[in-house]
GROMACS .gro file of C-alpha atoms in nm:
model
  396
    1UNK     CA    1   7.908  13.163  11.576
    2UNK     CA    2   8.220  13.249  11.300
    3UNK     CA    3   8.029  13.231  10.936
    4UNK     CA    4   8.224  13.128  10.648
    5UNK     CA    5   8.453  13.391  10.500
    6UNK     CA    6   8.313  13.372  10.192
    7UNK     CA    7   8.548  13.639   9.992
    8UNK     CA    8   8.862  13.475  10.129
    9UNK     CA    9   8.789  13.147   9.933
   10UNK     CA   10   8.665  13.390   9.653
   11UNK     CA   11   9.023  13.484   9.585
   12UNK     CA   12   9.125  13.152   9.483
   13UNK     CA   13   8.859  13.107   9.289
   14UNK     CA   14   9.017  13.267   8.946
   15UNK     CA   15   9.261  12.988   9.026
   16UNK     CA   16   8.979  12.672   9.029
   17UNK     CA   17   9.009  12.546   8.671
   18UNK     CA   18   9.386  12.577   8.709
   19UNK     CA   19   9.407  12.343   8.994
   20UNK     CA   20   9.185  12.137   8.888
   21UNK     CA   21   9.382  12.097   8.525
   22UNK     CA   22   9.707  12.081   8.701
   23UNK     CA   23   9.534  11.774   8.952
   24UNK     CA   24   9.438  11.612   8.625
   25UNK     CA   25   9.740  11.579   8.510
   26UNK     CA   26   9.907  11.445   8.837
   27UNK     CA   27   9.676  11.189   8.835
   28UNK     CA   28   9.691  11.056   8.484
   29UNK     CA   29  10.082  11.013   8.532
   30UNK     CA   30  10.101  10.911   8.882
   31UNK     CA   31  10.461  10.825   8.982
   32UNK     CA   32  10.560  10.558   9.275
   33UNK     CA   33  10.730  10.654   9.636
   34UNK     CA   34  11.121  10.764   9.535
   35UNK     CA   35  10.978  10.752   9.153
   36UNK     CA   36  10.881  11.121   9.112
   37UNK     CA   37  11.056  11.250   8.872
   38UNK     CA   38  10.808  11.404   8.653
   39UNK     CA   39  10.619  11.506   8.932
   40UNK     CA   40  10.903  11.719   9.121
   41UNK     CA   41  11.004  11.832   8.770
   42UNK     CA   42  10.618  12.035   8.737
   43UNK     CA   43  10.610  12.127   9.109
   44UNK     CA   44  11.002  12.307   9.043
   45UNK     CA   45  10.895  12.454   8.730
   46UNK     CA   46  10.577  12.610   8.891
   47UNK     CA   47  10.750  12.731   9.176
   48UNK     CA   48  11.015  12.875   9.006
   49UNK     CA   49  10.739  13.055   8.776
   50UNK     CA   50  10.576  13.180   9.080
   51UNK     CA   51  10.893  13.362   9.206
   52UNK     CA   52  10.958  13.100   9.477
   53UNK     CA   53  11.347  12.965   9.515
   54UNK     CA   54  11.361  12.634   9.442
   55UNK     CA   55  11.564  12.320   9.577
   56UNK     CA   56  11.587  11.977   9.443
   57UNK     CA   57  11.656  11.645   9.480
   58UNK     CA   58  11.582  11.632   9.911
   59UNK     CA   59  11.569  11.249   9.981
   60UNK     CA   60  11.626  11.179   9.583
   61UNK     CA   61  11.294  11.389   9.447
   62UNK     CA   62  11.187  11.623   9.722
   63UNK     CA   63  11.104  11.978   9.632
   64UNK     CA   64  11.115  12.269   9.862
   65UNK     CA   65  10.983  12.676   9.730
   66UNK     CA   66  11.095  12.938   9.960
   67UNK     CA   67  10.975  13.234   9.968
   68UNK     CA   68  11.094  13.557  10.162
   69UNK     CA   69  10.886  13.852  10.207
   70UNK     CA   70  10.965  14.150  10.472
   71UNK     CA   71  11.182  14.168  10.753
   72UNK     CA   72  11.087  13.939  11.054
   73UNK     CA   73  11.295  13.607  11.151
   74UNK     CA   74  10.974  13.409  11.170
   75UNK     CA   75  10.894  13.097  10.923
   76UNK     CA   76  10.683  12.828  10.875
   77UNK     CA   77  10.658  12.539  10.634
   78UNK     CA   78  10.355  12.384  10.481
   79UNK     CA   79  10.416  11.967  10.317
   80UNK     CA   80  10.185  11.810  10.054
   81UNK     CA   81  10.286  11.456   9.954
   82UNK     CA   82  10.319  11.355   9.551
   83UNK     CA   83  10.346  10.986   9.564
   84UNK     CA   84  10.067  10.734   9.439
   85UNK     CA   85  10.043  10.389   9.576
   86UNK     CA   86  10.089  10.050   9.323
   87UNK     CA   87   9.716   9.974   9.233
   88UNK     CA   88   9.552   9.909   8.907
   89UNK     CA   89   9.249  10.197   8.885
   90UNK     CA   90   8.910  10.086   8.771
   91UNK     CA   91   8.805  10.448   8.749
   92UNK     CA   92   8.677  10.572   8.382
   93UNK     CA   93   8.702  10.921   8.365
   94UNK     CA   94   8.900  11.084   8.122
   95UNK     CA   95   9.184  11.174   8.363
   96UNK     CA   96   9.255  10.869   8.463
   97UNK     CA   97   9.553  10.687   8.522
   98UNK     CA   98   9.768  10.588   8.190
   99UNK     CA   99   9.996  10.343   8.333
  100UNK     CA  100   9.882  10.016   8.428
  101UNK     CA  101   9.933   9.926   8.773
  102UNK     CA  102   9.960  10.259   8.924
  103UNK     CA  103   9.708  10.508   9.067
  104UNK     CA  104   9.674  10.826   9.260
  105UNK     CA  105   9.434  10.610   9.492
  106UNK     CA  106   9.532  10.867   9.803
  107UNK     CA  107   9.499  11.180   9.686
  108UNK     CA  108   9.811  11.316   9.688
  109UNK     CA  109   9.736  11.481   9.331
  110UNK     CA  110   9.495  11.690   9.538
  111UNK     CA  111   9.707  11.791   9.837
  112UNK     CA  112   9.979  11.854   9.559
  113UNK     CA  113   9.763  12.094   9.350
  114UNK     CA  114   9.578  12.268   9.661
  115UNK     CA  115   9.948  12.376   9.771
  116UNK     CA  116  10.075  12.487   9.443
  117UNK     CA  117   9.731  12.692   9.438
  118UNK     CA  118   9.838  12.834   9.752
  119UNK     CA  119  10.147  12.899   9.652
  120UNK     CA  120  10.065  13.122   9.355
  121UNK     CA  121   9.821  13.280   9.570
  122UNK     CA  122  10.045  13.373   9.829
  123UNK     CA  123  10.345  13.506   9.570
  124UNK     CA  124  10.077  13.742   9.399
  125UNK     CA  125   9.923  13.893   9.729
  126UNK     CA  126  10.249  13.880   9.918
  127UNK     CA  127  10.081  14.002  10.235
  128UNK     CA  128  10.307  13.810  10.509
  129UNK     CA  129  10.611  13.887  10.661
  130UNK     CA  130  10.875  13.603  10.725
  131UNK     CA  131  10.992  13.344  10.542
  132UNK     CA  132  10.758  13.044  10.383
  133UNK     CA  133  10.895  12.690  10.286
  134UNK     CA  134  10.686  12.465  10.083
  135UNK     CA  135  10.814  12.108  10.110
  136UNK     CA  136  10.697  11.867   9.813
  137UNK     CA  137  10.735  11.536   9.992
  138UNK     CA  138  10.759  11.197   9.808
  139UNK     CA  139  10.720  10.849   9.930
  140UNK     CA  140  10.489  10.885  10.206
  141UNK     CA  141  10.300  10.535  10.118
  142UNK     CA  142  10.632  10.379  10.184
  143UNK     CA  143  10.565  10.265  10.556
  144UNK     CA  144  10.911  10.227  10.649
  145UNK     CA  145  11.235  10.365  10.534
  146UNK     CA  146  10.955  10.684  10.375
  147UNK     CA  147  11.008  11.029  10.183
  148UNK     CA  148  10.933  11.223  10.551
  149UNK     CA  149  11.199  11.015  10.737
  150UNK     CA  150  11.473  11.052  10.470
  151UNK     CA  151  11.408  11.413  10.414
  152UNK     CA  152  11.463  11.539  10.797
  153UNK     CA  153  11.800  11.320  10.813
  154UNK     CA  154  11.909  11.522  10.526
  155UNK     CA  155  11.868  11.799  10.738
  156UNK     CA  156  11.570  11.936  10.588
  157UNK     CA  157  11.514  12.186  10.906
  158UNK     CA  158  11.842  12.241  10.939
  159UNK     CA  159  11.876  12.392  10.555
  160UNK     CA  160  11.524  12.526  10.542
  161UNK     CA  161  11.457  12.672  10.940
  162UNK     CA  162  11.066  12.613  11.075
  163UNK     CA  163  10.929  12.731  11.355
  164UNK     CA  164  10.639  12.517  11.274
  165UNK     CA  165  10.512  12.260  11.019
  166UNK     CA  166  10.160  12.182  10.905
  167UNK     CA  167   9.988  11.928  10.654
  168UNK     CA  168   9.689  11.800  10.571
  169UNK     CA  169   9.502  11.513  10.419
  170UNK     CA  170   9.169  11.429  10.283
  171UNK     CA  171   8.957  11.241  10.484
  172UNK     CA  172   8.673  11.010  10.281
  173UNK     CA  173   8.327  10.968  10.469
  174UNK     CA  174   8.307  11.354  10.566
  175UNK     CA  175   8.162  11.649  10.411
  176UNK     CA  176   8.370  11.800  10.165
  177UNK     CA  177   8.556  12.134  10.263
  178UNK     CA  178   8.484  12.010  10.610
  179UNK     CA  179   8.785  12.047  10.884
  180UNK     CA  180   8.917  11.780  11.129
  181UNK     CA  181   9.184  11.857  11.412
  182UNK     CA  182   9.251  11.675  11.691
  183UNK     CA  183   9.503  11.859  12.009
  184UNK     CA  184   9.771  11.566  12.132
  185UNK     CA  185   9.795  11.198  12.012
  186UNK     CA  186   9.643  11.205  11.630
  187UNK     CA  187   9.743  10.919  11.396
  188UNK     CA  188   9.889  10.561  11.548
  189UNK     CA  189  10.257  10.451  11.563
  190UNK     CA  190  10.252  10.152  11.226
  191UNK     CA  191  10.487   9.864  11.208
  192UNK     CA  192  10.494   9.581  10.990
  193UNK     CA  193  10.571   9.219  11.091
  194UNK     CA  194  10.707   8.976  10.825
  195UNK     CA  195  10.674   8.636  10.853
  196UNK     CA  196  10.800   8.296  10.755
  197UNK     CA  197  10.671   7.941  10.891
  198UNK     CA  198  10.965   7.708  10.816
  199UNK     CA  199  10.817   7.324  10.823
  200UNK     CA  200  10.811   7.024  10.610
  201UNK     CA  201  10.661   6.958  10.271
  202UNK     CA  202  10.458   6.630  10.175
  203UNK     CA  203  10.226   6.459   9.991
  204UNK     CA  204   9.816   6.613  10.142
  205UNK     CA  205   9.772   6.200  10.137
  206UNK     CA  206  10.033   6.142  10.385
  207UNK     CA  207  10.045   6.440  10.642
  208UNK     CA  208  10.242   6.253  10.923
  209UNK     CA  209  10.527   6.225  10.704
  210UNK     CA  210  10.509   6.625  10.656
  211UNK     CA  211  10.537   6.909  10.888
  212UNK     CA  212  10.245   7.127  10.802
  213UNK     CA  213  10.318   7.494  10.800
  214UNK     CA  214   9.974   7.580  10.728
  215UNK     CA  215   9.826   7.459  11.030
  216UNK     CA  216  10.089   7.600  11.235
  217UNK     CA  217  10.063   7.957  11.078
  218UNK     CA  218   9.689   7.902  11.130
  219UNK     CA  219   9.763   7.881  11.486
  220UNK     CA  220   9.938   8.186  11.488
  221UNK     CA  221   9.707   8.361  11.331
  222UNK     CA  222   9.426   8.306  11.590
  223UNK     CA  223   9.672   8.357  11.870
  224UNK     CA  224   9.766   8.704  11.728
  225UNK     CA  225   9.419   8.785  11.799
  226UNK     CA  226   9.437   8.755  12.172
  227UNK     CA  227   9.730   9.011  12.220
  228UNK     CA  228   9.511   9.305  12.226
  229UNK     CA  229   9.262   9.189  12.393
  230UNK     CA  230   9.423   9.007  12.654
  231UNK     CA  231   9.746   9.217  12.696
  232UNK     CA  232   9.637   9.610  12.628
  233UNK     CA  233   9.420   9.829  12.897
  234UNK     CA  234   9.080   9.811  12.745
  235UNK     CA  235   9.094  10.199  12.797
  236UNK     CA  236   9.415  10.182  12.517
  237UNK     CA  237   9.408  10.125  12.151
  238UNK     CA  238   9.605   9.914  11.971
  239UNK     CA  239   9.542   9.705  11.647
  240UNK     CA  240   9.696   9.383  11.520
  241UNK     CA  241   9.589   9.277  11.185
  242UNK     CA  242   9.681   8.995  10.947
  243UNK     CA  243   9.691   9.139  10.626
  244UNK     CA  244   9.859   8.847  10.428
  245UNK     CA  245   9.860   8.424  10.457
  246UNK     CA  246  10.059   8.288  10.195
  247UNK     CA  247  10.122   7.950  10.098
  248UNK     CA  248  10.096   7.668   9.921
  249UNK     CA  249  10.081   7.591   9.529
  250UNK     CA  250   9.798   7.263   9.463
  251UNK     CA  251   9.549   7.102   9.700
  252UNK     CA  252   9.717   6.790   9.704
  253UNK     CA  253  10.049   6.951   9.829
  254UNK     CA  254  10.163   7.029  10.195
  255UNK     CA  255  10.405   7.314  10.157
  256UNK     CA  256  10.719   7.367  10.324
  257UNK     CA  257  10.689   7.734  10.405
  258UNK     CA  258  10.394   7.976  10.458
  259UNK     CA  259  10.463   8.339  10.507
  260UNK     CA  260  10.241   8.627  10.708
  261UNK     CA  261  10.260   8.980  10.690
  262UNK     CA  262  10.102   9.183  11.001
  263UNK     CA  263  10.024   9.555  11.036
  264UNK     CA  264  10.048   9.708  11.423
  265UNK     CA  265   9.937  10.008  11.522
  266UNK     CA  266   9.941  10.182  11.847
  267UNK     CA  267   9.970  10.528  12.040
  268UNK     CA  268  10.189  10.431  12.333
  269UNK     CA  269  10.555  10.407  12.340
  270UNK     CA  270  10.505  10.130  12.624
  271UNK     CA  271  10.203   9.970  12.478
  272UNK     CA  272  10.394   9.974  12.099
  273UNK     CA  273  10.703   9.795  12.257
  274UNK     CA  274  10.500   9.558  12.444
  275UNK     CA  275  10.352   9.456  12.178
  276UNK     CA  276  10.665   9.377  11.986
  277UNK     CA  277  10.781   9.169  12.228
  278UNK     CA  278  10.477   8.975  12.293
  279UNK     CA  279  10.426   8.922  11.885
  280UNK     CA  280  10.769   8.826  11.833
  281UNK     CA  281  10.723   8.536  12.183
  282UNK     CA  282  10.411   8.424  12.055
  283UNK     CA  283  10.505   8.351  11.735
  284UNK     CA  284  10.802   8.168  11.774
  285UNK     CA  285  10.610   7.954  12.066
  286UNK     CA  286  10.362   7.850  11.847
  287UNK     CA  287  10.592   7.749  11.572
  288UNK     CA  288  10.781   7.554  11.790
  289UNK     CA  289  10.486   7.378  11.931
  290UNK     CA  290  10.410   7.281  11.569
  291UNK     CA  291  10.759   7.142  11.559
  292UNK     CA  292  10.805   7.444  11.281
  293UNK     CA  293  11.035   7.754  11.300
  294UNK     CA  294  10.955   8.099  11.291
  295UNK     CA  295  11.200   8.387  11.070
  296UNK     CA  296  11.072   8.704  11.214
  297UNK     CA  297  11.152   9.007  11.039
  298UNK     CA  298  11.029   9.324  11.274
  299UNK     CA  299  10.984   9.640  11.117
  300UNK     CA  300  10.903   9.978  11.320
  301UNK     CA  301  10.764  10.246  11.100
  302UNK     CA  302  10.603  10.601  11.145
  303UNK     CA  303  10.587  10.715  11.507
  304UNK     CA  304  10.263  10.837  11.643
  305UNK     CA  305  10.142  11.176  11.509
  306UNK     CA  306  10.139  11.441  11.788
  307UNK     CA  307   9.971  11.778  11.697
  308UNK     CA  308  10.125  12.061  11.917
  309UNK     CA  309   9.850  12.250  12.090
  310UNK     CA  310   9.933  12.614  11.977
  311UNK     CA  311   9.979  12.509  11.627
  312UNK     CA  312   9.654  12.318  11.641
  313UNK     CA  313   9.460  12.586  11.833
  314UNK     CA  314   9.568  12.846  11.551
  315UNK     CA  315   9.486  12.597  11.273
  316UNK     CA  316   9.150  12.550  11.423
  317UNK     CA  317   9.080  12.942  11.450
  318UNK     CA  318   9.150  12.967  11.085
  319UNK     CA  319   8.959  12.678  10.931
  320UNK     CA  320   8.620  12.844  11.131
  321UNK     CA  321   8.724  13.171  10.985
  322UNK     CA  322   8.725  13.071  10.679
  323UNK     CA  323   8.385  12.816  10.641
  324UNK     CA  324   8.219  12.853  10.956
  325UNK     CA  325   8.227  12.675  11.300
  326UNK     CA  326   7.964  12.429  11.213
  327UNK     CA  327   8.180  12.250  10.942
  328UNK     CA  328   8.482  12.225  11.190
  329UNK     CA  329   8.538  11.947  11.439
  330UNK     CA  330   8.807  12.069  11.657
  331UNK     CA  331   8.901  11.746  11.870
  332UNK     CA  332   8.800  11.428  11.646
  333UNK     CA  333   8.833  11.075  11.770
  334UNK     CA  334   9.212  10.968  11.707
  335UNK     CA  335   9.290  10.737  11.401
  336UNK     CA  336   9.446  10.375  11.361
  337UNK     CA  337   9.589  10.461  11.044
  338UNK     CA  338   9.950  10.600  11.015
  339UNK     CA  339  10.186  10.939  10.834
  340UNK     CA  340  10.508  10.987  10.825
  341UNK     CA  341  10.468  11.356  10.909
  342UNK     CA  342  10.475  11.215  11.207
  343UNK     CA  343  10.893  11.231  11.174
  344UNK     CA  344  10.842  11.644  11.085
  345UNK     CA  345  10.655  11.675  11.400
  346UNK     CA  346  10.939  11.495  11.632
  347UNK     CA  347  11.157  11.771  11.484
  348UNK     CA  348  10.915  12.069  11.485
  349UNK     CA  349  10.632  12.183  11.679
  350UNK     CA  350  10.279  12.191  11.438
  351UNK     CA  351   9.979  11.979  11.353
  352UNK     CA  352   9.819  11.745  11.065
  353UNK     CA  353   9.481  11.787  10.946
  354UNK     CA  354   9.155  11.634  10.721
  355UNK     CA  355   8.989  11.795  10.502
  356UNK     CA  356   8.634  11.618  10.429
  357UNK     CA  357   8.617  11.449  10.106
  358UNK     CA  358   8.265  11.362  10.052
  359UNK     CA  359   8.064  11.037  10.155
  360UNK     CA  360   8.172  10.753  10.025
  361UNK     CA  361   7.969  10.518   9.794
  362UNK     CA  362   8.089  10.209   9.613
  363UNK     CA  363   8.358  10.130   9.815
  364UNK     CA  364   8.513  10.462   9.691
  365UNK     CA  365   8.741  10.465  10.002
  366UNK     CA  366   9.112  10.576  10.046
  367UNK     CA  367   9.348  10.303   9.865
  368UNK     CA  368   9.035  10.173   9.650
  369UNK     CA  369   9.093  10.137   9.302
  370UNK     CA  370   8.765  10.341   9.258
  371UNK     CA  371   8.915  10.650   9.513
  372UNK     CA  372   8.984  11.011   9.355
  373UNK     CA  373   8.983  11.344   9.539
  374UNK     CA  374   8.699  11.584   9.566
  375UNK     CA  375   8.793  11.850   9.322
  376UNK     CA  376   8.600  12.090   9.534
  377UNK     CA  377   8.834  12.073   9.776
  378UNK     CA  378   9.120  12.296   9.605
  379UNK     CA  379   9.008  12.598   9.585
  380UNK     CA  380   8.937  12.554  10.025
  381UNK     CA  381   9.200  12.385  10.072
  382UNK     CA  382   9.425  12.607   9.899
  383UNK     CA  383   9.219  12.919  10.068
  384UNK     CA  384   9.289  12.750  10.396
  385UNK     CA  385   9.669  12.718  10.347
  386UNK     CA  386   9.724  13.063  10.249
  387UNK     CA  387   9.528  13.213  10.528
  388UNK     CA  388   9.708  12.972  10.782
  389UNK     CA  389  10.047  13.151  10.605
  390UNK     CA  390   9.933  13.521  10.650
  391UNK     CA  391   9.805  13.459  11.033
  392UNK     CA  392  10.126  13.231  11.124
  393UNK     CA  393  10.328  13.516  10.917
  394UNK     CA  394  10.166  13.839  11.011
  395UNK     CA  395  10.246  14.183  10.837
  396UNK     CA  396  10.405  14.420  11.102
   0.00000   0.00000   0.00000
């Protein structure tokens, strides 16, 4: 069995307090998806001071370092997302969040600060031999239309060249500095389904003069709930979820509209279409048998995320290097929820990641207004990414 490499994750270590300062800060001014501005300014200006050239302004406030050491062809590029997601924090702590209404509730202030740890790391040691890109992504909690997406049709691969791509995120409910990898099918296709039930208003007293959108979008809902389970092999995974019923202003009134939002998540390119098709029927049946009308509005977000196997298998080998076998899981069960890494995969061959965050208590769960990252995660995380760098990027 592969014991932890204790003196590789000793090297970071002069670099702890650093991170964790720098983290601090991200999270006090967290910035929204496309809203990075201060954000991208600190990750350029610490590049830059690490010896790294820097690019701007990728899909309005991407960031990418590069940095070129020896003589091989060979490169590889590691993302970290900055964005923070529109939630008010209830957290107390003395780094938390100074604008109202906004919090690092994802940790992207970690993954931020573990890279930029690496990144220092690897510009001081400066044992590989290739060429490293380190892309600062924003707008990954966008769902649709996100910071991932907008930086590959800007030609992000063609401008910076990777052989392969790798990121990571923390994962709440695991041990922290823990490893998760999964070979193949990873994270679920997510599209959103917006909603509007078109009927009649009235007075509640006099509901056969009215057309009542509530009951109809009530119908819907329950129907919704027989499309997995009555359409998708039982030996599949798929999701449909009603995240939001909205309608109606007094108990006394019938509204005339009521509007839905629905999340979908799948893993098959067959499965996800079906179940397009069979939302968007059922819907507009059961509005219609209502004597209501359904506006649809259908959006497809991330694809699927599909870890390569060599990229994965060489991830894997380094993550037991580095803290032992026993506190990697090499093929975890795949998750419902959904990254837009999954658009740097379609264009280059590499894998995404968890790093254990600690066991949750108090709800402290990804998107909570309670969440915050496991500060002793940087200094391993960061350990990991540089290590991943020097095997991908081998001296000759």
């Amino acid at each position: 069995m592969l014991l932890p490499n204790l003196s590789a994750i000793a090297d970071l270590q002069p670099f702890a307090e650093d991170m964790r300062q720098l983290r601090y800060t991200l999270h006090c001014c967290p910035e929204l998806a496309f809203e990075e501005v201060r954000t991208a300014e600190l990750v350029a200006a610490r590049l830059a001071a690490y010896g790294y050239s820097v690019t701007t302004g990728i899909a309005g406030t991407g960031v990418v370092g590069t940095l070129r050491l020896g003589t091989s062809d060979r490169s590889v590029g590691i993302r970290a997302d900055m964005d923070a997601l529109p939630i008010e924090e209830r957290n107390t702590f003395g780094h938390k969040s100074r604008y109202s209404g906004r919090m690092h509730a994802c940790g992207h202030d970690g993954h931020t600060a573990m890279l930029l740890g690496a990144a220092r790391h690897l510009a001081q040691r400066q044992r590989f031999d290739g060429t490293l890109h380190l892309i600062f992504q924003p707008a990954e909690e966008r769902g649709f239309d996100s910071g991932a997406k907008r930086m590959v049709e800007q030609g992000l691969f063609a401008r910076f060249p990777c052989d392969a791509v790798f990121a990571l995120h923390n994962h709440p409910g695991a041990p922290a500095g823990t490893f998760m990898f999964r070979k193949g099918n990873f994270m679920a296709a997510g599209d959103r389904v917006h909603i509007k039930i078109v009927g009649k208003g009235g007075h509640a007293a006099r509901p056969h003069l009215a057309n009542d959108p509530i009951v109809a979008a009530s119908s819907i809902v329950m129907g919704l709930q027989t499309i997995v389970s009555r359409n998708v092999d039982p030996g599949q995974s798929a999701v449909v979820t009603v995240g939001k019923f909205a309608g109606g202003t007094a108990p006394n009134v019938i509204p005339g509209e009521v509007e839905l939002s629905i999340s979908v998540r799948s893993f098959d390119p067959g499965i996800r279409q079906m179940l397009k098709e069979r939302i968007t029927r059922l819907v507009h049946a059961q509005a219609e048998s209502f004597g209501a009308t359904a506006v649809i509005d259908y959006m497809e977000g991330y694809p699927v995320v599909r870890n390569t196997d060599a990229e994965t298998a060489l991830a894997i080998e380094v993550a037991k290097e580095l803290v032992g076998e026993d506190r990697v899981e090499a093929q975890m069960a795949p998750l419902m929820g959904s990254e837009d890494f999954a658009y740097m995969l379609q264009e280059r061959p590499g894998t995404f990641l968890r790093i254990g965050n600690g066991l949750t208590d108090g709800g402290k769960t990804l998107h909570s207004a309670t969440y915050d990252f496991n500060d002793e995660n940087l200094v391993v995380g960061a350990a990991f990414w540089a290590r991943l760098v020097e095997r991908y990027l081998p001296l000759q």
